[in-house]
JSON list of C-alpha atoms in Angstrom, two decimals:
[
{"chain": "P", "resi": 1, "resn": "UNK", "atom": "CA", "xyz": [0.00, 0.00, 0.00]},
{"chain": "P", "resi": 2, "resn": "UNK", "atom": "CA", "xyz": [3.00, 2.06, 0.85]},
{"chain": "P", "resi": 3, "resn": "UNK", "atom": "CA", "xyz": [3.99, 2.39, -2.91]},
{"chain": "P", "resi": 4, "resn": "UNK", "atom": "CA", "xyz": [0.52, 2.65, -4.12]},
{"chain": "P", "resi": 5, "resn": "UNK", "atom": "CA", "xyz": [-0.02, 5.98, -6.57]},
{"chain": "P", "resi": 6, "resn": "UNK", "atom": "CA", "xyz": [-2.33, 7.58, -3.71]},
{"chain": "P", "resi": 7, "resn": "UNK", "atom": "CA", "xyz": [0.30, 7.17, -1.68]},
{"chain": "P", "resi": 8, "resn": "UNK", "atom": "CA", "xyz": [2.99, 8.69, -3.87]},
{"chain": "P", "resi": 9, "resn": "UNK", "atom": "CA", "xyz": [1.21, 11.24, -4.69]},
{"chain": "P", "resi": 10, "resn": "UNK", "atom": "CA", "xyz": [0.49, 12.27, -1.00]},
{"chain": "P", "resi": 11, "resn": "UNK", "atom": "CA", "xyz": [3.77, 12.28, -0.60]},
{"chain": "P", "resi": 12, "resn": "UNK", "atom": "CA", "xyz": [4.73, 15.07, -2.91]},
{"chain": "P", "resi": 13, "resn": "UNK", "atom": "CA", "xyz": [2.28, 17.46, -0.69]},
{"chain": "P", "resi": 14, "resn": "UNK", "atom": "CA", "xyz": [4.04, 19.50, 1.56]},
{"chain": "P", "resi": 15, "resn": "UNK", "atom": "CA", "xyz": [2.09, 19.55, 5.20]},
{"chain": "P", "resi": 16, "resn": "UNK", "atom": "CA", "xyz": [0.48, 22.99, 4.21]},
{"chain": "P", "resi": 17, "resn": "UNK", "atom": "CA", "xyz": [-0.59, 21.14, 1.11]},
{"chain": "P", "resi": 18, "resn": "UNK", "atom": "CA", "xyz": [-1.74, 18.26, 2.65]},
{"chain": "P", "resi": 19, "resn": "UNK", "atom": "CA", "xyz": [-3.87, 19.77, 5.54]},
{"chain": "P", "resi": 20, "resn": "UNK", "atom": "CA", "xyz": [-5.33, 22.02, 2.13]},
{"chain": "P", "resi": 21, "resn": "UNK", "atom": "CA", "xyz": [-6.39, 18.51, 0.79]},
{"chain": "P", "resi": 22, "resn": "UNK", "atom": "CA", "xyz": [-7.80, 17.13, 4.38]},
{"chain": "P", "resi": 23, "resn": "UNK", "atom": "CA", "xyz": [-10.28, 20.71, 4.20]},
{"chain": "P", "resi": 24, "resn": "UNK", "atom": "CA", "xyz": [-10.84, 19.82, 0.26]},
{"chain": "P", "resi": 25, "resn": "UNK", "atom": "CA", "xyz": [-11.89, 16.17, 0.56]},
{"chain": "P", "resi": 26, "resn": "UNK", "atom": "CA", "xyz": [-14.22, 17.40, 3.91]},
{"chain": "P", "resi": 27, "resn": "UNK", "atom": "CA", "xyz": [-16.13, 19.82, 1.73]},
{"chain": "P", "resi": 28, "resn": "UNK", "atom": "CA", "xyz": [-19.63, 18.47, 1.10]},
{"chain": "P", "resi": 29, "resn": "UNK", "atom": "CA", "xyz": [-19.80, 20.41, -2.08]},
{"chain": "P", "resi": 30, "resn": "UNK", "atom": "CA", "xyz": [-16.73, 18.59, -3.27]},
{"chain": "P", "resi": 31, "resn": "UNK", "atom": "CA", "xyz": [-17.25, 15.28, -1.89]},
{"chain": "P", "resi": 32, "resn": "UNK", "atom": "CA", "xyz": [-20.18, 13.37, -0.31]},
{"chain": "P", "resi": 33, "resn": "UNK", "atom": "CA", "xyz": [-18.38, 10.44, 0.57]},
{"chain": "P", "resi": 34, "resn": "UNK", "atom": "CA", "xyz": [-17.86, 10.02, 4.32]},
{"chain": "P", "resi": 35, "resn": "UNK", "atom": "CA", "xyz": [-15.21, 6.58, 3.93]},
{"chain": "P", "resi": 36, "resn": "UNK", "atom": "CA", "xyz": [-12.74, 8.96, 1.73]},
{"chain": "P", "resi": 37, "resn": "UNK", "atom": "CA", "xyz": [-12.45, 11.62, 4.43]},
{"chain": "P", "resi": 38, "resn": "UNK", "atom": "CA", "xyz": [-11.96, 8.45, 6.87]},
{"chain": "P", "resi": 39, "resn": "UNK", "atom": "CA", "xyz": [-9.26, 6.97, 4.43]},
{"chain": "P", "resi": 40, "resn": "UNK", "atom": "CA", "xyz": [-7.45, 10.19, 4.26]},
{"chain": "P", "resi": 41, "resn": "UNK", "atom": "CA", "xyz": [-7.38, 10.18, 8.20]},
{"chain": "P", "resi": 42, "resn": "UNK", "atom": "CA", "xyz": [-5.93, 7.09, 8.67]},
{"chain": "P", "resi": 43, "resn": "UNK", "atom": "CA", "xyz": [-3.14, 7.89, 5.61]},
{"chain": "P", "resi": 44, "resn": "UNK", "atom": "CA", "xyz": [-3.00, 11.03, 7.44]},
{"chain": "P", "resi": 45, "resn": "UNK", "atom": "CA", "xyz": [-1.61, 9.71, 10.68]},
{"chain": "P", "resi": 46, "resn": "UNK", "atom": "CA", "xyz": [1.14, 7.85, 8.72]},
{"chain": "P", "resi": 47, "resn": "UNK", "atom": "CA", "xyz": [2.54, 11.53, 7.56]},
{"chain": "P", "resi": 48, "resn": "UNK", "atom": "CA", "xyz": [5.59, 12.46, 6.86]},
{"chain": "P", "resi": 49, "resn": "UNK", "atom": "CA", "xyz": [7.24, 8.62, 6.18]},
{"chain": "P", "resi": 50, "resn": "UNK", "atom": "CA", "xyz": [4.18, 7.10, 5.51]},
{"chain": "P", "resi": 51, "resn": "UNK", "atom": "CA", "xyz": [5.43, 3.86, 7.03]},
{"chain": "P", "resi": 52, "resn": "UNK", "atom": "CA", "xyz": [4.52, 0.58, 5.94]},
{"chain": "P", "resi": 53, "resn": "UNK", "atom": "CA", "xyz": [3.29, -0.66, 9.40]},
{"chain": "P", "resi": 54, "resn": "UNK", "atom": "CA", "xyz": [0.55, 2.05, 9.91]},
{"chain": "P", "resi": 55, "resn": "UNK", "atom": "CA", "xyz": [-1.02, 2.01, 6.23]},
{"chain": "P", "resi": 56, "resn": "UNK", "atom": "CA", "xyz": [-0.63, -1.54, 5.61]},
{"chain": "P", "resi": 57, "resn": "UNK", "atom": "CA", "xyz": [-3.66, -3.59, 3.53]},
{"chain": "P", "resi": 58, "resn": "UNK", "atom": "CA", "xyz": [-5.15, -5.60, 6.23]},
{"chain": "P", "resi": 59, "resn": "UNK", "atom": "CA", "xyz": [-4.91, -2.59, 8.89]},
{"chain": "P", "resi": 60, "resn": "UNK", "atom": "CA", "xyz": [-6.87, 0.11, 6.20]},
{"chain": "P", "resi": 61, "resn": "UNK", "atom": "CA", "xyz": [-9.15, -3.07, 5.94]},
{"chain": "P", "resi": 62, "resn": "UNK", "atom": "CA", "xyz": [-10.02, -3.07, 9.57]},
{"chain": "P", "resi": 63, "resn": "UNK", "atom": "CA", "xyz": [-10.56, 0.29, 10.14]},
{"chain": "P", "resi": 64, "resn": "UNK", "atom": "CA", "xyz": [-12.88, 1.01, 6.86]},
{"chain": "P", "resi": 65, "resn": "UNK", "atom": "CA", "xyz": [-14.88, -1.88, 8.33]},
{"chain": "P", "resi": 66, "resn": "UNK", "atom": "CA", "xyz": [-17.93, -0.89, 10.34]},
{"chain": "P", "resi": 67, "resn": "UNK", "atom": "CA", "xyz": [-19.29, -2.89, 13.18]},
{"chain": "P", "resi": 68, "resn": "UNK", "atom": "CA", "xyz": [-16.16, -4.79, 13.77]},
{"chain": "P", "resi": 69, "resn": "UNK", "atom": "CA", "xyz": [-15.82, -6.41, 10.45]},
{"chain": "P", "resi": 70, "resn": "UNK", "atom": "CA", "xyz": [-13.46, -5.60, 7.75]},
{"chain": "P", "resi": 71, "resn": "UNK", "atom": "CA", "xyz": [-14.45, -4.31, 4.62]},
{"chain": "P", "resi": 72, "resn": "UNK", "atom": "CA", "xyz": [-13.78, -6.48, 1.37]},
{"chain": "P", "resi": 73, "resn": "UNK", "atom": "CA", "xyz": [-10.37, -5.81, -1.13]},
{"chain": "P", "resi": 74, "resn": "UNK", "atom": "CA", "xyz": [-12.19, -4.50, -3.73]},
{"chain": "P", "resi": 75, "resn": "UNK", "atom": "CA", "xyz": [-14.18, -1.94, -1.55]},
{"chain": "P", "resi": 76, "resn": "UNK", "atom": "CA", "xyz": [-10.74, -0.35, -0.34]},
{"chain": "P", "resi": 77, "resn": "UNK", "atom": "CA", "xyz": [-9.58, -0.46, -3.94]},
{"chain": "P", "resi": 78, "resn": "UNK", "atom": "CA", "xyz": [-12.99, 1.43, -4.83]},
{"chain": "P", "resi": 79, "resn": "UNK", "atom": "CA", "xyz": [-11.76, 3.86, -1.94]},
{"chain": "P", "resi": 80, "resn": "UNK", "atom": "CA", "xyz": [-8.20, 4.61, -2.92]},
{"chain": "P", "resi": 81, "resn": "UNK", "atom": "CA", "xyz": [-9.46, 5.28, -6.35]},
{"chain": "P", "resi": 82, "resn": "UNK", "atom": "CA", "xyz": [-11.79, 7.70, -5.66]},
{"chain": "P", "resi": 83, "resn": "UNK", "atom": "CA", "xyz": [-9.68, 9.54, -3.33]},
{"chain": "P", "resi": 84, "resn": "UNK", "atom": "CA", "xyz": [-6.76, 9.22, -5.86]},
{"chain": "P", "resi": 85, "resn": "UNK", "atom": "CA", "xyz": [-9.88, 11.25, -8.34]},
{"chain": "P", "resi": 86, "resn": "UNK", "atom": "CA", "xyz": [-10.15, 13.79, -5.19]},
{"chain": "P", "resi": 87, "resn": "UNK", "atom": "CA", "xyz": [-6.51, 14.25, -5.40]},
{"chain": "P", "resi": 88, "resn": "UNK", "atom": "CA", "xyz": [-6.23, 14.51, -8.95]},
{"chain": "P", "resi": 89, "resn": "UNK", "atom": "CA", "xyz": [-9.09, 17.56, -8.54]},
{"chain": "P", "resi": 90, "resn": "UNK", "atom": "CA", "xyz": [-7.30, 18.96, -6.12]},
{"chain": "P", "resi": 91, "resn": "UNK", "atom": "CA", "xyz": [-3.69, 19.33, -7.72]},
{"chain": "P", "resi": 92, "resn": "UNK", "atom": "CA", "xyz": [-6.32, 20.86, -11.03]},
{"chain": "P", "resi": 93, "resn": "UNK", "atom": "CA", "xyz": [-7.68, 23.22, -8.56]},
{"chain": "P", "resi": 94, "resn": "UNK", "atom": "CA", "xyz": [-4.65, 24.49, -7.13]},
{"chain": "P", "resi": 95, "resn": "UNK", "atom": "CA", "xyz": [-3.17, 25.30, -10.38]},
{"chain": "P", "resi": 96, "resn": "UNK", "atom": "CA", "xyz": [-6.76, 26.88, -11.82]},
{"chain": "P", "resi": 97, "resn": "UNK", "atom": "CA", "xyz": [-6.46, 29.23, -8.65]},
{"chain": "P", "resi": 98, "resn": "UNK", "atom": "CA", "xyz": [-3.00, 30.40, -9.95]},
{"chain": "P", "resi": 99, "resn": "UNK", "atom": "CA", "xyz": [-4.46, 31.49, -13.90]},
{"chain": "P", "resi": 100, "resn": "UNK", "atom": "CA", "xyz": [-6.55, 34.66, -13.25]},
{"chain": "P", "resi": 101, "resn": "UNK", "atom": "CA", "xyz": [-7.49, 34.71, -17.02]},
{"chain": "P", "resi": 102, "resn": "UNK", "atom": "CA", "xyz": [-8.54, 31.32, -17.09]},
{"chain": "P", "resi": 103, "resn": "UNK", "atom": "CA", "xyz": [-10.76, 31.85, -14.08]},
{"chain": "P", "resi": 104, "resn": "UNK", "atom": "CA", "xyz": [-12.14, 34.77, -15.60]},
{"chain": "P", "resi": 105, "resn": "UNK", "atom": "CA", "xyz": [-12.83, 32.77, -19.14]},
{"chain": "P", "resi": 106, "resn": "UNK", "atom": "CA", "xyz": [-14.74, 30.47, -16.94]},
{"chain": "P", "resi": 107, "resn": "UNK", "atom": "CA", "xyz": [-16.64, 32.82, -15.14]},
{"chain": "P", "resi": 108, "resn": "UNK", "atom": "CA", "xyz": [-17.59, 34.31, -18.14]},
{"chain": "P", "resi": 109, "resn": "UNK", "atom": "CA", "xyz": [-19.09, 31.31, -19.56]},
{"chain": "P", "resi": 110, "resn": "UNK", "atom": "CA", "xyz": [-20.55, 30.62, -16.78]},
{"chain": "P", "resi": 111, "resn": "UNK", "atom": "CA", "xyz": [-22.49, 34.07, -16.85]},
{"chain": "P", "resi": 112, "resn": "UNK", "atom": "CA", "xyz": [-22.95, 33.44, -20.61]},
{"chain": "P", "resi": 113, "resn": "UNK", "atom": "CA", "xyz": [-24.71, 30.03, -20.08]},
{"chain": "P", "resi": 114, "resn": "UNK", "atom": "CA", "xyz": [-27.25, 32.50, -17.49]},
{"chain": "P", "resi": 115, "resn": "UNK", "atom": "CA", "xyz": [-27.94, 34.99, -20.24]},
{"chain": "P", "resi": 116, "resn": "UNK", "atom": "CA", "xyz": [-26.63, 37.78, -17.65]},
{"chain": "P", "resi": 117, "resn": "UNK", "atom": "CA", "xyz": [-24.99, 39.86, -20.53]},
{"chain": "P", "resi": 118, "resn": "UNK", "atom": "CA", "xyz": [-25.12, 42.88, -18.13]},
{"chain": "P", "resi": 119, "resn": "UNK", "atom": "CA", "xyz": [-22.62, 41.49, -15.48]},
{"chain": "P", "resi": 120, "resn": "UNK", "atom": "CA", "xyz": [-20.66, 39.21, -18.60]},
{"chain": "P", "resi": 121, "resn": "UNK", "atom": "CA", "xyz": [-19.52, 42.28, -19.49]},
{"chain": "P", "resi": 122, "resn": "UNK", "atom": "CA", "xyz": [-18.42, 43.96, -17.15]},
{"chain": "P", "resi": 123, "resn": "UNK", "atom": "CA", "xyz": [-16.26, 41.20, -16.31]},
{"chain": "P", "resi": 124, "resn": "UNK", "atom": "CA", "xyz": [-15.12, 41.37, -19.35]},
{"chain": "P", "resi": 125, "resn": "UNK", "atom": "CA", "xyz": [-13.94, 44.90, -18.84]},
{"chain": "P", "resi": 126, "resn": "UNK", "atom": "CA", "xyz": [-12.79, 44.30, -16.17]},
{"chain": "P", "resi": 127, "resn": "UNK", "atom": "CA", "xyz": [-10.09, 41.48, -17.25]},
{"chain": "P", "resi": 128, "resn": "UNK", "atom": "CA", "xyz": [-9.34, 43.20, -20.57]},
{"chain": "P", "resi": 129, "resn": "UNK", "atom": "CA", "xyz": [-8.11, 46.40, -18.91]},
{"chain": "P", "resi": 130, "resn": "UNK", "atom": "CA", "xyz": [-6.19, 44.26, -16.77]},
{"chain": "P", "resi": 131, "resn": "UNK", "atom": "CA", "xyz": [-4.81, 42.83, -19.71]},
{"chain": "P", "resi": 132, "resn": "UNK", "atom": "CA", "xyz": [-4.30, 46.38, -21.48]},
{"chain": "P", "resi": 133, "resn": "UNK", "atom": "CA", "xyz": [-2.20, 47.19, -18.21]},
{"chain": "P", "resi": 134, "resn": "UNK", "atom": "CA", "xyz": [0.14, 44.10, -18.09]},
{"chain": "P", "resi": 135, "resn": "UNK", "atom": "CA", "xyz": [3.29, 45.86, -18.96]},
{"chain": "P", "resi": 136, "resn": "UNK", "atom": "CA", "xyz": [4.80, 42.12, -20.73]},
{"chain": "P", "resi": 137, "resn": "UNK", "atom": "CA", "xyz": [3.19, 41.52, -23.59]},
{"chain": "P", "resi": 138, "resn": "UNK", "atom": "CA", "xyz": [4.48, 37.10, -23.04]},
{"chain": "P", "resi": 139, "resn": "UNK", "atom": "CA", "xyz": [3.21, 34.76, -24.93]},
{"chain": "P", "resi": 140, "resn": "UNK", "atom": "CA", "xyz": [0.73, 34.14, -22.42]},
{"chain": "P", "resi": 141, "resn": "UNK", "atom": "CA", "xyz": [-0.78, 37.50, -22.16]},
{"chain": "P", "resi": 142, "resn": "UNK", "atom": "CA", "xyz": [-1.53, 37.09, -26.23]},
{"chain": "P", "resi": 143, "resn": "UNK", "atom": "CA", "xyz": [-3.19, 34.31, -25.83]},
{"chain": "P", "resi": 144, "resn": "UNK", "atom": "CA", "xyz": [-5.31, 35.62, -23.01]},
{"chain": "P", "resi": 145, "resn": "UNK", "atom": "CA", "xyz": [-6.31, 38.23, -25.17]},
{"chain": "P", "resi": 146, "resn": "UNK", "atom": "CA", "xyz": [-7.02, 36.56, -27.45]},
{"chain": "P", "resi": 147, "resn": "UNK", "atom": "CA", "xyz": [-9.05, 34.22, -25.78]},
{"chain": "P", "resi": 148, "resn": "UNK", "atom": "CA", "xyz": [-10.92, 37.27, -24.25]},
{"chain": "P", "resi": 149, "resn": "UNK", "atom": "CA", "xyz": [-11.89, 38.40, -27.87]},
{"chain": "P", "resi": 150, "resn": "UNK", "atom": "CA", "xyz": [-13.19, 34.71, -28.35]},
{"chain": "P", "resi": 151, "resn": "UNK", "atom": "CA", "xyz": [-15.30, 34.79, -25.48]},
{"chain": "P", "resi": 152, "resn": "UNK", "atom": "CA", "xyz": [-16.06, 38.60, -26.21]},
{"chain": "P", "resi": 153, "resn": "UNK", "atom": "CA", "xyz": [-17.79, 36.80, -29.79]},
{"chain": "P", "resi": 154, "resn": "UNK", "atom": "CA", "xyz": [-20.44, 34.96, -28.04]},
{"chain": "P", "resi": 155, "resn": "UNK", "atom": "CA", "xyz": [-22.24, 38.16, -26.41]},
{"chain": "P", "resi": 156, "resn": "UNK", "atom": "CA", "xyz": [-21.53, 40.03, -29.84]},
{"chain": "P", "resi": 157, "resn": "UNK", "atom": "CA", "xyz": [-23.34, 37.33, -31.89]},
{"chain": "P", "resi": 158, "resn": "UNK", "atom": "CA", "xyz": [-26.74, 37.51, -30.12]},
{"chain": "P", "resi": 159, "resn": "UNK", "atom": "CA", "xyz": [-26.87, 41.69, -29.39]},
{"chain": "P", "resi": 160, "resn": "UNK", "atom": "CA", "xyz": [-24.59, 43.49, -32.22]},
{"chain": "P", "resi": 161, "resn": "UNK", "atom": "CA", "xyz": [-24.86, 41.01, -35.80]},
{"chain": "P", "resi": 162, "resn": "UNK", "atom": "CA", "xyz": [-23.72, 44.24, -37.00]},
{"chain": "P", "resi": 163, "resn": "UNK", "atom": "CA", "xyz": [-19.95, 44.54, -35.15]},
{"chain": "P", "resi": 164, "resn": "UNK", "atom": "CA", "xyz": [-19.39, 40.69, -35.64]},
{"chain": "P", "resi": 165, "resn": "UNK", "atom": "CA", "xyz": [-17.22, 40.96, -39.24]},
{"chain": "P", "resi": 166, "resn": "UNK", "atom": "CA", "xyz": [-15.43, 43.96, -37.42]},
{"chain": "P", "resi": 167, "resn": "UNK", "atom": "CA", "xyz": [-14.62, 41.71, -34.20]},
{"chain": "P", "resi": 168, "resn": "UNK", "atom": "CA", "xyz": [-13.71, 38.53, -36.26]},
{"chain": "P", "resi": 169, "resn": "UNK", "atom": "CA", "xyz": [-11.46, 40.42, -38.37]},
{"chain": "P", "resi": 170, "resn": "UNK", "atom": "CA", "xyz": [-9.66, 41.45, -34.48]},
{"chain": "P", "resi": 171, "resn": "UNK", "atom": "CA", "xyz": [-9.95, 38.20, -33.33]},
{"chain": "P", "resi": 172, "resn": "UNK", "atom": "CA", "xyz": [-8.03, 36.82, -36.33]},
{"chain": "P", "resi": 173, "resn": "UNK", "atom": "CA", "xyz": [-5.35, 39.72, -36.09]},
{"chain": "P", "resi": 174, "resn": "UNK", "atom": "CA", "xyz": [-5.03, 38.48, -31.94]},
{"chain": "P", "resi": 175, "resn": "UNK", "atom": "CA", "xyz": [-4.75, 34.80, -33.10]},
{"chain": "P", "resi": 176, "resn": "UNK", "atom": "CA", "xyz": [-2.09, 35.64, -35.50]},
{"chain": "P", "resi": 177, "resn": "UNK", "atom": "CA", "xyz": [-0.21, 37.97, -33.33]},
{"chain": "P", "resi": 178, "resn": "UNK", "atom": "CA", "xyz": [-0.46, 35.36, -30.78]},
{"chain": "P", "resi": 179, "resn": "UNK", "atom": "CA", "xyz": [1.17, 32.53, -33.45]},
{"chain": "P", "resi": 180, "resn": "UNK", "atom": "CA", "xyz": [3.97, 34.15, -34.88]},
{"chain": "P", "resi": 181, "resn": "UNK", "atom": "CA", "xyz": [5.06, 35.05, -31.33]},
{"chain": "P", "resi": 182, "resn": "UNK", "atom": "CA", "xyz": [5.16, 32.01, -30.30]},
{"chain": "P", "resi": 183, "resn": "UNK", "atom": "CA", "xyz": [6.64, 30.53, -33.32]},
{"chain": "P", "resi": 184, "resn": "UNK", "atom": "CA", "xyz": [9.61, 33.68, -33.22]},
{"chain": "P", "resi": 185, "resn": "UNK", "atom": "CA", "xyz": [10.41, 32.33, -29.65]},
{"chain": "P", "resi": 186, "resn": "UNK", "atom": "CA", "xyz": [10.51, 29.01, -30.53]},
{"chain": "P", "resi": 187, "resn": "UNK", "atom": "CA", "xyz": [12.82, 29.75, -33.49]},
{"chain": "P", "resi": 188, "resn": "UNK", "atom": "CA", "xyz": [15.20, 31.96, -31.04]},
{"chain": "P", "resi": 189, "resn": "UNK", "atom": "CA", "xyz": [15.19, 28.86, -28.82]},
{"chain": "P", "resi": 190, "resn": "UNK", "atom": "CA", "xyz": [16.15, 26.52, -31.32]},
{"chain": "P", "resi": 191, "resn": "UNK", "atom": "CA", "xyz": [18.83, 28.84, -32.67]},
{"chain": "P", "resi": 192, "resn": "UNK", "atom": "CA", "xyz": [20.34, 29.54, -29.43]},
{"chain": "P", "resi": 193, "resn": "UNK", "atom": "CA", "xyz": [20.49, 25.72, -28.77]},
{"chain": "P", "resi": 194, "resn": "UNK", "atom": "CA", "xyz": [22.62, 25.08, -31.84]},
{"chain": "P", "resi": 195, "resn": "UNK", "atom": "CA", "xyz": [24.73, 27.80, -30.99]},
{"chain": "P", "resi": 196, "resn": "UNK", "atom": "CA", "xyz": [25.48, 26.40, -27.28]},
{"chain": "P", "resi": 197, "resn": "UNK", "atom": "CA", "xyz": [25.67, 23.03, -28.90]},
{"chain": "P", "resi": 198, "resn": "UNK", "atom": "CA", "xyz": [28.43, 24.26, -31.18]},
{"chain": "P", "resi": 199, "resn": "UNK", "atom": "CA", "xyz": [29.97, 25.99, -28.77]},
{"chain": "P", "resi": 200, "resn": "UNK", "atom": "CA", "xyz": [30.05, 22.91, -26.80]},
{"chain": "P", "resi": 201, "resn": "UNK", "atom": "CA", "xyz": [31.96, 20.38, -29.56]},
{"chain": "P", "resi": 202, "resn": "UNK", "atom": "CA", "xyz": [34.12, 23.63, -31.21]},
{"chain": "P", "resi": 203, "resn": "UNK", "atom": "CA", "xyz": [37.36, 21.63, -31.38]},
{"chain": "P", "resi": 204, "resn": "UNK", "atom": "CA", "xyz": [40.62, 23.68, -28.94]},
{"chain": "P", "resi": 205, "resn": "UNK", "atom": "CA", "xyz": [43.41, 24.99, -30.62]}
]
């Protein structure tokens, strides 16, 4: 059980991380199941080494039991699966918290799918001005605005038929904008490469 992928996985949290997942797995909007905030406990109390002799198969078995019988093999399989699925969702979560843009494309889908055009767009606004103000134009901020004008195309379609050739023709310009960018840097990359490279095998004299 020790080497199991749950396992290794919990491993790579650090203890702020881990007490983070403990909270995530206890929230009833998250999860409803009661035996995977009882599994994490008992994996819990094996922390930092995770030692063999407190997470071993027949122990877990045991103590998932109720009314002092052990639960079958396949039941705690069922159970490190689905809080291996909790973890997964967790590690997605902590890296969505970290992309501001990408929350903000979600929220404003989510507002889309509710019609509330009003509040999409100020969001909108709100997240393109922020973009406007980002004084590194990366790779990534292209792409975010870019994205933004995709999103942007939705609310135009249904209100304004009229601006929609005028916004695809921006959205295009973005996309391409975006493209060669990306494909400039990855030529610089390349080129510096060979140059280290033949630095590297330049025969001495």
């Amino acid at each position: 059980m020790k080497n199991s992928r749950l396992i290794s996985l919990i491993r790579a949290l650090t203890p702020s991380e881990l007490k983070q997942f403990e909270l995530f797995v206890s929230s009833e909007f998250v999860n409803q199941n009661t035996k995977a905030i009882r599994l994490l406990g008992l994996i819990r109390t094996a922390a930092p080494d995770f030692s063999e002799l407190l997470i071993n198969k027949d122990r877990l078995l045991w103590e998932m039991g109720e009314e002092g019988s052990p639960i079958k093999e396949q039941q705690l399989h069922d159970q490190f699966s689905n809080l291996l699925k909790l973890l997964e969702e967790f590690f997605a979560y902590q890296a969505f918290k970290k992309k501001d843009y990408l929350f903000g494309e979600m929220l404003l889908e989510g507002l889309e799918q509710h019609k509330l055009n009003d509040h999409y767009q100020r969001v909108w606004n709100r997240f393109n001005r922020k973009l406007s103000l980002e004084p590194l134009q990366s790779g990534h901020h292209l792409y975010y605005n870019y994205r933004m004008e995709q999103v942007q195309e939705k609310l135009i379609k249904q209100n304004d038929r009229a601006a929609l050739a005028e916004h695809i023709g921006k959205l295009s310009e973005n996309l391409d904008v975006y493209f060669n960018t990306e494909e400039l840097k990855s030529t610089c990359a390349m080129s510096t490469g060979q140059s280290v490279t033949t630095a590297q095998v330049k025969p001495q004299l």
